[in-house]
């Protein structure tokens, strides 16, 4: 079973346990970008996002919340539009992201989707989302649903992000926030705390390893980057006797 004519061994790297331990660890606070999906004055997705940012800051993170007001529809502007440039710069700055959308007609909102659509998979050899961690959240006007977070997970995978297992779905959001927009204590609030705590852990775990984790055979082959010193051996990860 060692004959593998389907791939070119010159571009296939052996998994290297040593490279999963970074030579240098970043010491700055985790950088988290938060996006929300509603322009309403009383936007529950924005309120939930602001609560998430407060929790992240309490956990030692640096946060930025992008205001989507003024962002043009995809293809109704260019990358030089100030709001598009701002969003892309924030994505490049980030090491992790939080996406929070209302559920509308069983899916994420157009406001949410437009923000994600403005983030390119690749720009000048740089990928603004690849290898970054992602937490997904949604708010609903009615009973609890998971359509929006499921859609956000699909989008996160498409954007080559490391989407954490936990997620938040706040049902009947209109009764979960006070007049000032602060979230009432509840199991829904506790879940957001859980999700942010997990996001920070995954971000710290992966941010110094992300370049290695997303280094792909197909891309090395397309670029002609031949592997020299760490080609696959049959027993590379065999247990030590």
PDB file of N, CA and C in Angstrom, residues 55 166-168 170 176 183-197:
ATOM      1  N   UNK A  55     -16.358  40.958  27.395  1.00  0.00           N
ATOM      2  CA  UNK A  55     -15.839  39.710  27.982  1.00  0.00           C
ATOM      3  C   UNK A  55     -14.421  39.453  27.490  1.00  0.00           C
ATOM      4  N   UNK A 166     -17.688  25.645  20.059  1.00  0.00           N
ATOM      5  CA  UNK A 166     -18.823  26.239  20.777  1.00  0.00           C
ATOM      6  C   UNK A 166     -19.446  27.375  19.969  1.00  0.00           C
ATOM      7  N   UNK A 167     -20.685  27.724  20.279  1.00  0.00           N
ATOM      8  CA  UNK A 167     -21.389  28.790  19.583  1.00  0.00           C
ATOM      9  C   UNK A 167     -22.496  29.314  20.482  1.00  0.00           C
ATOM     10  N   UNK A 168     -23.053  30.466  20.090  1.00  0.00           N
ATOM     11  CA  UNK A 168     -24.111  31.095  20.891  1.00  0.00           C
ATOM     12  C   UNK A 168     -25.314  31.405  20.016  1.00  0.00           C
ATOM     13  N   UNK A 170     -29.028  33.257  20.768  1.00  0.00           N
ATOM     14  CA  UNK A 170     -29.876  33.934  21.750  1.00  0.00           C
ATOM     15  C   UNK A 170     -31.288  34.040  21.195  1.00  0.00           C
ATOM     16  N   UNK A 176     -33.902  39.932  26.243  1.00  0.00           N
ATOM     17  CA  UNK A 176     -32.637  39.583  26.897  1.00  0.00           C
ATOM     18  C   UNK A 176     -31.733  40.783  27.165  1.00  0.00           C
ATOM     19  N   UNK A 183     -26.902  43.109  28.371  1.00  0.00           N
ATOM     20  CA  UNK A 183     -27.550  41.811  28.414  1.00  0.00           C
ATOM     21  C   UNK A 183     -27.855  41.408  29.851  1.00  0.00           C
ATOM     22  N   UNK A 184     -29.057  40.902  30.059  1.00  0.00           N
ATOM     23  CA  UNK A 184     -29.452  40.443  31.388  1.00  0.00           C
ATOM     24  C   UNK A 184     -28.745  39.141  31.736  1.00  0.00           C
ATOM     25  N   UNK A 185     -28.455  38.891  33.016  1.00  0.00           N
ATOM     26  CA  UNK A 185     -27.905  37.600  33.416  1.00  0.00           C
ATOM     27  C   UNK A 185     -28.862  36.475  33.024  1.00  0.00           C
ATOM     28  N   UNK A 186     -28.328  35.436  32.407  1.00  0.00           N
ATOM     29  CA  UNK A 186     -29.164  34.328  31.939  1.00  0.00           C
ATOM     30  C   UNK A 186     -28.265  33.223  31.424  1.00  0.00           C
ATOM     31  N   UNK A 187     -28.814  32.035  31.176  1.00  0.00           N
ATOM     32  CA  UNK A 187     -28.013  30.994  30.520  1.00  0.00           C
ATOM     33  C   UNK A 187     -27.497  31.416  29.144  1.00  0.00           C
ATOM     34  N   UNK A 188     -28.242  32.299  28.445  1.00  0.00           N
ATOM     35  CA  UNK A 188     -27.767  32.791  27.154  1.00  0.00           C
ATOM     36  C   UNK A 188     -26.495  33.623  27.338  1.00  0.00           C
ATOM     37  N   UNK A 189     -26.485  34.462  28.375  1.00  0.00           N
ATOM     38  CA  UNK A 189     -25.290  35.250  28.651  1.00  0.00           C
ATOM     39  C   UNK A 189     -24.122  34.334  29.033  1.00  0.00           C
ATOM     40  N   UNK A 190     -24.409  33.337  29.862  1.00  0.00           N
ATOM     41  CA  UNK A 190     -23.356  32.400  30.261  1.00  0.00           C
ATOM     42  C   UNK A 190     -22.750  31.708  29.049  1.00  0.00           C
ATOM     43  N   UNK A 191     -23.570  31.396  28.050  1.00  0.00           N
ATOM     44  CA  UNK A 191     -23.053  30.738  26.855  1.00  0.00           C
ATOM     45  C   UNK A 191     -22.106  31.666  26.084  1.00  0.00           C
ATOM     46  N   UNK A 192     -22.431  32.951  26.019  1.00  0.00           N
ATOM     47  CA  UNK A 192     -21.518  33.880  25.352  1.00  0.00           C
ATOM     48  C   UNK A 192     -20.184  33.925  26.082  1.00  0.00           C
ATOM     49  N   UNK A 193     -20.223  33.910  27.417  1.00  0.00           N
ATOM     50  CA  UNK A 193     -18.974  33.852  28.186  1.00  0.00           C
ATOM     51  C   UNK A 193     -18.192  32.583  27.824  1.00  0.00           C
ATOM     52  N   UNK A 194     -18.898  31.452  27.766  1.00  0.00           N
ATOM     53  CA  UNK A 194     -18.247  30.187  27.392  1.00  0.00           C
ATOM     54  C   UNK A 194     -17.566  30.305  26.031  1.00  0.00           C
ATOM     55  N   UNK A 195     -18.283  30.875  25.065  1.00  0.00           N
ATOM     56  CA  UNK A 195     -17.769  30.960  23.700  1.00  0.00           C
ATOM     57  C   UNK A 195     -16.541  31.863  23.636  1.00  0.00           C
ATOM     58  N   UNK A 196     -16.576  32.994  24.316  1.00  0.00           N
ATOM     59  CA  UNK A 196     -15.436  33.904  24.287  1.00  0.00           C
ATOM     60  C   UNK A 196     -14.219  33.300  24.998  1.00  0.00           C
ATOM     61  N   UNK A 197     -14.468  32.605  26.095  1.00  0.00           N
ATOM     62  CA  UNK A 197     -13.374  31.938  26.798  1.00  0.00           C
ATOM     63  C   UNK A 197     -12.711  30.908  25.882  1.00  0.00           C
TER      64      UNK A 197
END
